[in-house]
Structures are given as C-alpha cells and as structure tokens.
Amino acid sequence: GFVYAVSPFNFTAIGVNLAAAPALMGNTVLWKPSNSAVLSNYVAYDIMREAGVPDGVMQFVPGDAAAMTKQVFEHPEFASLHFTGSTHVFKSMWKQIAENIDRYKSYPRIVGETGGKNYHLVHSSANMDNAVNGTIRGAFEFQGQKCSACSRLYVPKSMWSEFREKLVAGTESIKMGPITDTTNFMGPVINQAAYDKITGYIEVARSSSDCEIIAGGKYSDRDGYYIRPTIVLTSDPYCKLMKEEIFGPVLTVYVYDDAEFDSIINTISETTPYGLTGAVFAEDRMAAVHASTRLLHTAGNFYINDKCTGAVVGQQPFGGSRASGTNDKPGSPSLLQRFVSPRSIKENMIPISGYTYPSNQ
C-alpha cells in the first residue's frame, strides 16, 4: 500500500521527514503539504527528486485537505498515515480510518505528532537568569508557533518579584519585524486564522477577573499578522489559557508557594490532556530528579535547565503521548520500523521421519 504524509506549515524539515522516512523504507508516499507552506515544501520535494528519488515514489499533491483525505481513506491500498498537525484533525482522521477499516487490505499504521501545552517549572534553587532567558526563547521564538513552545510557566513565590521584572523587561525588548531582517527575533504569525485565534485568547485574558496581562497584549494586522509577545499572570492554575493550546506568542504564568512544589507537580499533570514537552529549572539535583520522575507522563521530551523546545536532530528523538500523539519518536529507528511489515522465514534442512515428538514416546 501507500503512505499518506500530511505536513504542517511551521517546519519544512518536518515535511521532508514525513515523506522521506516511509520512502526510505520502501514505500510509495502521497505528500499533502499545508496550504500555508506549499512553496517551501515543494522546494524540498524538488531537492529530493534532484538527489535521485525515482519519479512516483513521492507524489507531491497540494489541495483541499478534507476532499483529498476522504479519497485517500476510502482507497483499499491505504497502508499508513504519517501526520503532524493539530490534535483535533488527527482525531478526526483516526475516526475516518476506523470507519473505513473493512476496505483496507491491511490494518493501517497510524503515526502522528499533534499538539502540546508545554510547561516550564521553576524550582526555588533555579538559576534565575537561565530560567528567564530560556522561557523567553521557549515561549516566543518563531512566534510560539511550535507544538513544543512553552506556554505555561510555574514560578515559586520567593523568586517571583525579581523573576517578573526580568521576564517582562526581556519580553518587552524583543524586536519584531519582517523575516528579511535577521536582527528581528520575531515576525508575524502565519495567517489570518492564526491571528484571529491567538488574539481571541488575549482578549479572553483581558476580560477575565483571574488574569492580568503584564507584558504585550498588543497586536495589529495592518502590515502583517503581528502580535506582540504576551505574558498573562493568572491566579487560577486551571484557567482557559493554562489548559488549551494557543499556538502563538502567549505565555501564562502561575505563582506557587515554595512549600507546594510537590502539589504544583500534580497540577501540571492534571491541567491538560497533552504530554509533549516540559522542563524543570533547578540547581538542586534532588529536586530536578524528583520532578523528572514525577512528571514522567507529562512530556515525551523533558528538559533539565533548558527550554522545552528545540530538540536537536540526531540527539533527541522527538514526540509525546497522551493527546500529543503516538510518540513514535522521529529521529530514531523506532519510527522507521513503523513503515515496514516484518516477515519471518524458516527453512528446514533435516527431513523428519515421523510425526511424533520425543515427548510422545
């Protein structure tokens, strides 16, 4: 059968992996790029063709997502879905595959990486400057348009006053503008739909009695879809902005009592259905190990004293479980094994002379 590779807009390299990994293992691939990133993905596709990928092995087919997916999932030769995108779309695709299960020649392999509601947990022993700068990078680089971006921050009360001052100052100093100027740290978000969704969350925070915008909160689509990096302080660790993926430059902060470090670990785990990335900042080694152990199921990629995003290719296979995907870890052999069907062969070299076994004697 064939593999249906559905790639997102944010990283061209993800599209390459989604199509190339199954092809490398001997499959033909139908590559459906995001309609917001057709050109960049096509350039990558063209490079692979120039490098020698035979015609027809990868078929690059932009188009209407719903119509195309319906055709794919109704085909008996459909063998696998390789997907990166939203949790909602992935669940919808899984349901469609289930509804068509009797059509297929084999059970399809479903491989997906979806959303995240990723966190930074700061312990009272943390190096403050490292935690502040790591959070600014993790939350706002690439306008927060990453499934691994930091969108939840938990800071102990004893550190908060100075931490807030440095976090707000650093965030307000971020330079925004066109991506053609490489001195800009941030550019616009991808399109009108993203702009409307993200600014909607900012307005929810602005109108909420348990939220306070302490940095940013401004936006304009006059010259592009620009949203200033925004920090929201909340008194409710389960508020809407702490639970739902925003996929934009919005960071929500909750300040906890130092003595409630164990309790806040439980809160982190219970707040969202996701399990993609997370980080703890702590100079106290026992605190770091304790947090890593207790937060086992909250992050498929966990970081200690580093931002929760930016997995290094070849060093940190990426992916999470729960509502964040199937955790098949692109960048590791385990992913490639999902696109082959193992076959065992036994050849007998010694003819048998009877049908009974020694144990039957």
Short mmCIF file of N, CA and C in Angstrom, two decimals, residues 77-191:
data_model
loop_
_atom_site.label_atom_id
_atom_site.label_comp_id
_atom_site.label_asym_id
_atom_site.label_seq_id
_atom_site.Cartn_x
_atom_site.Cartn_y
_atom_site.Cartn_z
N GLU A 77 -5.79 0.45 -0.88
CA GLU A 77 -4.34 0.33 -0.77
C GLU A 77 -3.74 1.26 0.30
N PHE A 78 -4.58 2.07 0.94
CA PHE A 78 -4.06 2.93 2.00
C PHE A 78 -3.48 2.06 3.11
N ALA A 79 -2.20 2.35 3.47
CA ALA A 79 -1.50 1.49 4.42
C ALA A 79 -1.02 2.21 5.67
N SER A 80 -0.85 3.55 5.58
CA SER A 80 -0.32 4.24 6.76
C SER A 80 -0.58 5.74 6.66
N LEU A 81 -0.80 6.34 7.83
CA LEU A 81 -0.88 7.80 7.95
C LEU A 81 0.34 8.28 8.71
N HIS A 82 1.06 9.24 8.12
CA HIS A 82 2.20 9.88 8.80
C HIS A 82 1.85 11.36 8.90
N PHE A 83 1.58 11.81 10.12
CA PHE A 83 0.90 13.09 10.30
C PHE A 83 1.61 13.97 11.34
N THR A 84 1.67 15.27 11.05
CA THR A 84 1.99 16.27 12.07
C THR A 84 1.02 17.42 11.89
N GLY A 85 0.33 17.77 12.97
CA GLY A 85 -0.66 18.84 12.90
C GLY A 85 -1.45 18.92 14.19
N SER A 86 -2.67 19.39 14.11
CA SER A 86 -3.46 19.62 15.31
C SER A 86 -4.07 18.33 15.85
N THR A 87 -4.31 18.32 17.14
CA THR A 87 -4.93 17.18 17.80
C THR A 87 -6.32 16.92 17.24
N HIS A 88 -7.07 17.98 17.02
CA HIS A 88 -8.44 17.85 16.51
C HIS A 88 -8.45 17.15 15.15
N VAL A 89 -7.58 17.57 14.25
CA VAL A 89 -7.54 16.97 12.91
C VAL A 89 -7.08 15.52 12.99
N PHE A 90 -6.09 15.24 13.82
CA PHE A 90 -5.59 13.88 13.94
C PHE A 90 -6.67 12.93 14.45
N LYS A 91 -7.42 13.37 15.45
CA LYS A 91 -8.50 12.54 15.97
C LYS A 91 -9.57 12.31 14.90
N SER A 92 -9.86 13.34 14.13
CA SER A 92 -10.84 13.21 13.06
C SER A 92 -10.37 12.19 12.02
N MET A 93 -9.08 12.24 11.68
CA MET A 93 -8.53 11.28 10.71
C MET A 93 -8.59 9.85 11.25
N TRP A 94 -8.26 9.70 12.52
CA TRP A 94 -8.29 8.37 13.13
C TRP A 94 -9.70 7.78 13.04
N LYS A 95 -10.70 8.62 13.30
CA LYS A 95 -12.09 8.16 13.21
C LYS A 95 -12.46 7.76 11.78
N GLN A 96 -12.00 8.55 10.81
CA GLN A 96 -12.29 8.21 9.41
C GLN A 96 -11.65 6.89 9.02
N ILE A 97 -10.42 6.67 9.47
CA ILE A 97 -9.75 5.39 9.18
C ILE A 97 -10.54 4.23 9.79
N ALA A 98 -10.99 4.42 11.04
CA ALA A 98 -11.76 3.37 11.70
C ALA A 98 -13.04 3.05 10.94
N GLU A 99 -13.69 4.09 10.44
CA GLU A 99 -14.94 3.89 9.69
C GLU A 99 -14.72 3.14 8.38
N ASN A 100 -13.51 3.20 7.85
CA ASN A 100 -13.21 2.54 6.57
C ASN A 100 -12.39 1.26 6.73
N ILE A 101 -12.28 0.77 7.95
CA ILE A 101 -11.35 -0.33 8.24
C ILE A 101 -11.62 -1.57 7.37
N ASP A 102 -12.86 -1.82 7.01
CA ASP A 102 -13.18 -3.01 6.22
C ASP A 102 -12.76 -2.89 4.76
N ARG A 103 -12.39 -1.70 4.33
CA ARG A 103 -11.96 -1.50 2.95
C ARG A 103 -10.51 -1.92 2.71
N TYR A 104 -9.70 -1.88 3.77
CA TYR A 104 -8.26 -1.95 3.59
C TYR A 104 -7.74 -3.38 3.49
N LYS A 105 -6.65 -3.52 2.74
CA LYS A 105 -6.00 -4.83 2.60
C LYS A 105 -5.22 -5.21 3.85
N SER A 106 -4.83 -4.20 4.64
CA SER A 106 -4.15 -4.47 5.89
C SER A 106 -4.52 -3.40 6.90
N TYR A 107 -4.25 -3.65 8.17
CA TYR A 107 -4.54 -2.64 9.18
C TYR A 107 -3.57 -1.46 9.02
N PRO A 108 -4.08 -0.26 8.81
CA PRO A 108 -3.17 0.87 8.60
C PRO A 108 -2.35 1.20 9.84
N ARG A 109 -1.10 1.59 9.61
CA ARG A 109 -0.23 2.09 10.68
C ARG A 109 -0.52 3.59 10.83
N ILE A 110 -0.83 4.01 12.03
CA ILE A 110 -1.15 5.41 12.29
C ILE A 110 -0.04 6.02 13.14
N VAL A 111 0.65 6.99 12.57
CA VAL A 111 1.77 7.65 13.24
C VAL A 111 1.49 9.15 13.24
N GLY A 112 1.41 9.75 14.42
CA GLY A 112 1.06 11.16 14.47
C GLY A 112 1.71 11.92 15.60
N GLU A 113 2.07 13.15 15.32
CA GLU A 113 2.55 14.09 16.35
C GLU A 113 1.64 15.29 16.28
N THR A 114 1.00 15.62 17.41
CA THR A 114 -0.03 16.64 17.39
C THR A 114 0.34 17.81 18.31
N GLY A 115 -0.57 18.21 19.17
CA GLY A 115 -0.37 19.43 19.93
C GLY A 115 0.36 19.25 21.24
N GLY A 116 0.50 20.37 21.94
CA GLY A 116 1.13 20.37 23.25
C GLY A 116 0.70 21.59 24.05
N LYS A 117 0.75 21.45 25.35
CA LYS A 117 0.56 22.60 26.26
C LYS A 117 1.73 22.53 27.24
N ASN A 118 2.88 22.97 26.74
CA ASN A 118 4.15 22.67 27.37
C ASN A 118 4.49 23.66 28.48
N TYR A 119 5.29 23.21 29.41
CA TYR A 119 5.50 23.96 30.64
C TYR A 119 6.98 24.12 31.00
N HIS A 120 7.24 25.19 31.77
CA HIS A 120 8.48 25.35 32.50
C HIS A 120 8.14 25.39 33.98
N LEU A 121 8.75 24.52 34.76
CA LEU A 121 8.59 24.50 36.20
C LEU A 121 9.88 25.02 36.82
N VAL A 122 9.80 26.13 37.51
CA VAL A 122 10.97 26.74 38.12
C VAL A 122 10.99 26.40 39.61
N HIS A 123 12.09 25.80 40.06
CA HIS A 123 12.28 25.48 41.48
C HIS A 123 12.99 26.65 42.16
N SER A 124 12.84 26.75 43.46
CA SER A 124 13.44 27.87 44.19
C SER A 124 14.96 27.89 44.12
N SER A 125 15.56 26.77 43.72
CA SER A 125 17.03 26.73 43.61
C SER A 125 17.52 27.09 42.21
N ALA A 126 16.61 27.44 41.30
CA ALA A 126 16.97 27.65 39.89
C ALA A 126 17.89 28.85 39.71
N ASN A 127 18.71 28.76 38.67
CA ASN A 127 19.47 29.92 38.21
C ASN A 127 18.46 30.84 37.51
N MET A 128 18.21 31.98 38.11
CA MET A 128 17.12 32.82 37.63
C MET A 128 17.32 33.30 36.20
N ASP A 129 18.51 33.81 35.88
CA ASP A 129 18.74 34.34 34.54
C ASP A 129 18.57 33.25 33.48
N ASN A 130 19.04 32.05 33.80
CA ASN A 130 18.89 30.95 32.85
C ASN A 130 17.42 30.60 32.64
N ALA A 131 16.65 30.58 33.73
CA ALA A 131 15.23 30.25 33.62
C ALA A 131 14.47 31.34 32.87
N VAL A 132 14.79 32.60 33.14
CA VAL A 132 14.12 33.71 32.46
C VAL A 132 14.40 33.68 30.96
N ASN A 133 15.68 33.61 30.61
CA ASN A 133 16.05 33.65 29.19
C ASN A 133 15.59 32.40 28.44
N GLY A 134 15.65 31.25 29.11
CA GLY A 134 15.15 30.02 28.49
C GLY A 134 13.65 30.10 28.24
N THR A 135 12.93 30.75 29.15
CA THR A 135 11.49 30.88 28.98
C THR A 135 11.14 31.84 27.85
N ILE A 136 11.86 32.95 27.76
CA ILE A 136 11.61 33.90 26.66
C ILE A 136 11.85 33.22 25.31
N ARG A 137 12.95 32.51 25.23
CA ARG A 137 13.21 31.78 23.98
C ARG A 137 12.13 30.74 23.72
N GLY A 138 11.85 29.92 24.72
CA GLY A 138 10.92 28.81 24.55
C GLY A 138 9.52 29.24 24.22
N ALA A 139 9.10 30.40 24.74
CA ALA A 139 7.73 30.85 24.52
C ALA A 139 7.55 31.65 23.24
N PHE A 140 8.59 32.42 22.86
CA PHE A 140 8.37 33.42 21.83
C PHE A 140 9.17 33.26 20.54
N GLU A 141 10.16 32.38 20.51
CA GLU A 141 10.85 32.20 19.24
C GLU A 141 9.89 31.58 18.23
N PHE A 142 10.02 32.00 16.99
CA PHE A 142 9.11 31.59 15.92
C PHE A 142 7.65 31.91 16.27
N GLN A 143 7.48 33.01 17.04
CA GLN A 143 6.16 33.50 17.43
C GLN A 143 5.35 32.47 18.22
N GLY A 144 6.04 31.51 18.85
CA GLY A 144 5.33 30.49 19.60
C GLY A 144 4.59 29.49 18.74
N GLN A 145 4.87 29.48 17.44
CA GLN A 145 4.15 28.61 16.50
C GLN A 145 4.83 27.25 16.40
N LYS A 146 5.01 26.62 17.54
CA LYS A 146 5.64 25.31 17.60
C LYS A 146 4.85 24.45 18.57
N CYS A 147 4.66 23.20 18.23
CA CYS A 147 3.94 22.31 19.14
C CYS A 147 4.68 22.16 20.46
N SER A 148 5.98 22.45 20.47
CA SER A 148 6.80 22.29 21.68
C SER A 148 7.01 23.59 22.43
N ALA A 149 6.44 24.70 21.96
CA ALA A 149 6.67 26.01 22.59
C ALA A 149 6.18 26.02 24.03
N CYS A 150 6.87 26.78 24.86
CA CYS A 150 6.46 26.93 26.26
C CYS A 150 5.25 27.85 26.34
N SER A 151 4.18 27.39 26.95
CA SER A 151 3.00 28.25 27.11
C SER A 151 2.49 28.28 28.54
N ARG A 152 3.10 27.47 29.42
CA ARG A 152 2.77 27.50 30.85
C ARG A 152 4.06 27.69 31.65
N LEU A 153 4.01 28.56 32.63
CA LEU A 153 5.18 28.83 33.48
C LEU A 153 4.75 28.82 34.94
N TYR A 154 5.48 28.07 35.76
CA TYR A 154 5.21 27.98 37.19
C TYR A 154 6.44 28.47 37.94
N VAL A 155 6.27 29.53 38.75
CA VAL A 155 7.38 30.19 39.42
C VAL A 155 7.11 30.24 40.93
N PRO A 156 8.11 29.91 41.77
CA PRO A 156 7.90 29.99 43.23
C PRO A 156 7.77 31.44 43.69
N LYS A 157 6.94 31.63 44.72
CA LYS A 157 6.64 32.97 45.21
C LYS A 157 7.89 33.72 45.66
N SER A 158 8.87 33.01 46.23
CA SER A 158 10.07 33.67 46.73
C SER A 158 10.89 34.31 45.63
N MET A 159 10.74 33.84 44.39
CA MET A 159 11.51 34.35 43.26
C MET A 159 10.73 35.32 42.39
N TRP A 160 9.41 35.36 42.57
CA TRP A 160 8.57 35.97 41.57
C TRP A 160 8.83 37.46 41.32
N SER A 161 9.05 38.23 42.35
CA SER A 161 9.22 39.67 42.17
C SER A 161 10.36 39.99 41.21
N GLU A 162 11.54 39.45 41.47
CA GLU A 162 12.69 39.69 40.60
C GLU A 162 12.52 38.97 39.26
N PHE A 163 11.97 37.75 39.30
CA PHE A 163 11.75 36.98 38.08
C PHE A 163 10.82 37.74 37.14
N ARG A 164 9.75 38.28 37.69
CA ARG A 164 8.79 39.05 36.88
C ARG A 164 9.47 40.24 36.22
N GLU A 165 10.24 40.97 37.00
CA GLU A 165 10.90 42.16 36.47
C GLU A 165 11.78 41.81 35.27
N LYS A 166 12.56 40.74 35.40
CA LYS A 166 13.48 40.34 34.33
C LYS A 166 12.71 39.75 33.14
N LEU A 167 11.68 38.98 33.42
CA LEU A 167 10.90 38.35 32.35
C LEU A 167 10.18 39.40 31.52
N VAL A 168 9.55 40.35 32.18
CA VAL A 168 8.82 41.40 31.47
C VAL A 168 9.78 42.28 30.68
N ALA A 169 10.89 42.67 31.31
CA ALA A 169 11.87 43.53 30.62
C ALA A 169 12.41 42.84 29.37
N GLY A 170 12.76 41.57 29.51
CA GLY A 170 13.29 40.83 28.36
C GLY A 170 12.26 40.69 27.26
N THR A 171 11.03 40.41 27.63
CA THR A 171 9.97 40.23 26.64
C THR A 171 9.66 41.54 25.92
N GLU A 172 9.59 42.63 26.66
CA GLU A 172 9.29 43.92 26.04
C GLU A 172 10.41 44.40 25.12
N SER A 173 11.63 43.86 25.32
CA SER A 173 12.76 44.28 24.49
C SER A 173 12.84 43.53 23.17
N ILE A 174 11.98 42.52 22.98
CA ILE A 174 12.03 41.71 21.77
C ILE A 174 11.74 42.56 20.53
N LYS A 175 12.60 42.43 19.55
CA LYS A 175 12.47 43.17 18.29
C LYS A 175 11.65 42.35 17.30
N MET A 176 10.61 42.97 16.76
CA MET A 176 9.73 42.31 15.80
C MET A 176 9.81 43.00 14.45
N GLY A 177 9.56 42.24 13.40
CA GLY A 177 9.54 42.82 12.07
C GLY A 177 9.63 41.76 11.01
N PRO A 178 9.82 42.16 9.76
CA PRO A 178 9.89 41.19 8.65
C PRO A 178 11.04 40.22 8.81
N ILE A 179 10.85 39.01 8.34
CA ILE A 179 11.88 37.98 8.49
C ILE A 179 13.10 38.24 7.60
N THR A 180 12.97 39.16 6.65
CA THR A 180 14.11 39.52 5.81
C THR A 180 15.18 40.27 6.60
N ASP A 181 14.82 40.81 7.76
CA ASP A 181 15.78 41.45 8.65
C ASP A 181 16.11 40.47 9.77
N THR A 182 17.28 39.87 9.69
CA THR A 182 17.64 38.80 10.64
C THR A 182 17.89 39.29 12.05
N THR A 183 17.91 40.61 12.27
CA THR A 183 18.04 41.11 13.63
C THR A 183 16.71 41.04 14.38
N ASN A 184 15.63 40.79 13.68
CA ASN A 184 14.32 40.63 14.33
C ASN A 184 14.24 39.26 14.99
N PHE A 185 13.84 39.24 16.25
CA PHE A 185 13.69 37.97 16.97
C PHE A 185 12.35 37.31 16.64
N MET A 186 11.35 38.13 16.33
CA MET A 186 10.02 37.62 15.99
C MET A 186 9.50 38.26 14.72
N GLY A 187 8.66 37.51 14.01
CA GLY A 187 7.99 38.02 12.83
C GLY A 187 6.49 37.90 13.00
N PRO A 188 5.73 37.94 11.93
CA PRO A 188 4.27 37.79 12.02
C PRO A 188 3.89 36.32 12.18
N VAL A 189 2.66 36.08 12.64
CA VAL A 189 2.15 34.71 12.66
C VAL A 189 1.70 34.35 11.24
N ILE A 190 1.36 33.11 11.01
CA ILE A 190 1.29 32.56 9.67
C ILE A 190 0.15 33.11 8.81
N ASN A 191 -1.03 33.32 9.39
CA ASN A 191 -2.16 33.74 8.54
C ASN A 191 -3.27 34.37 9.39
#
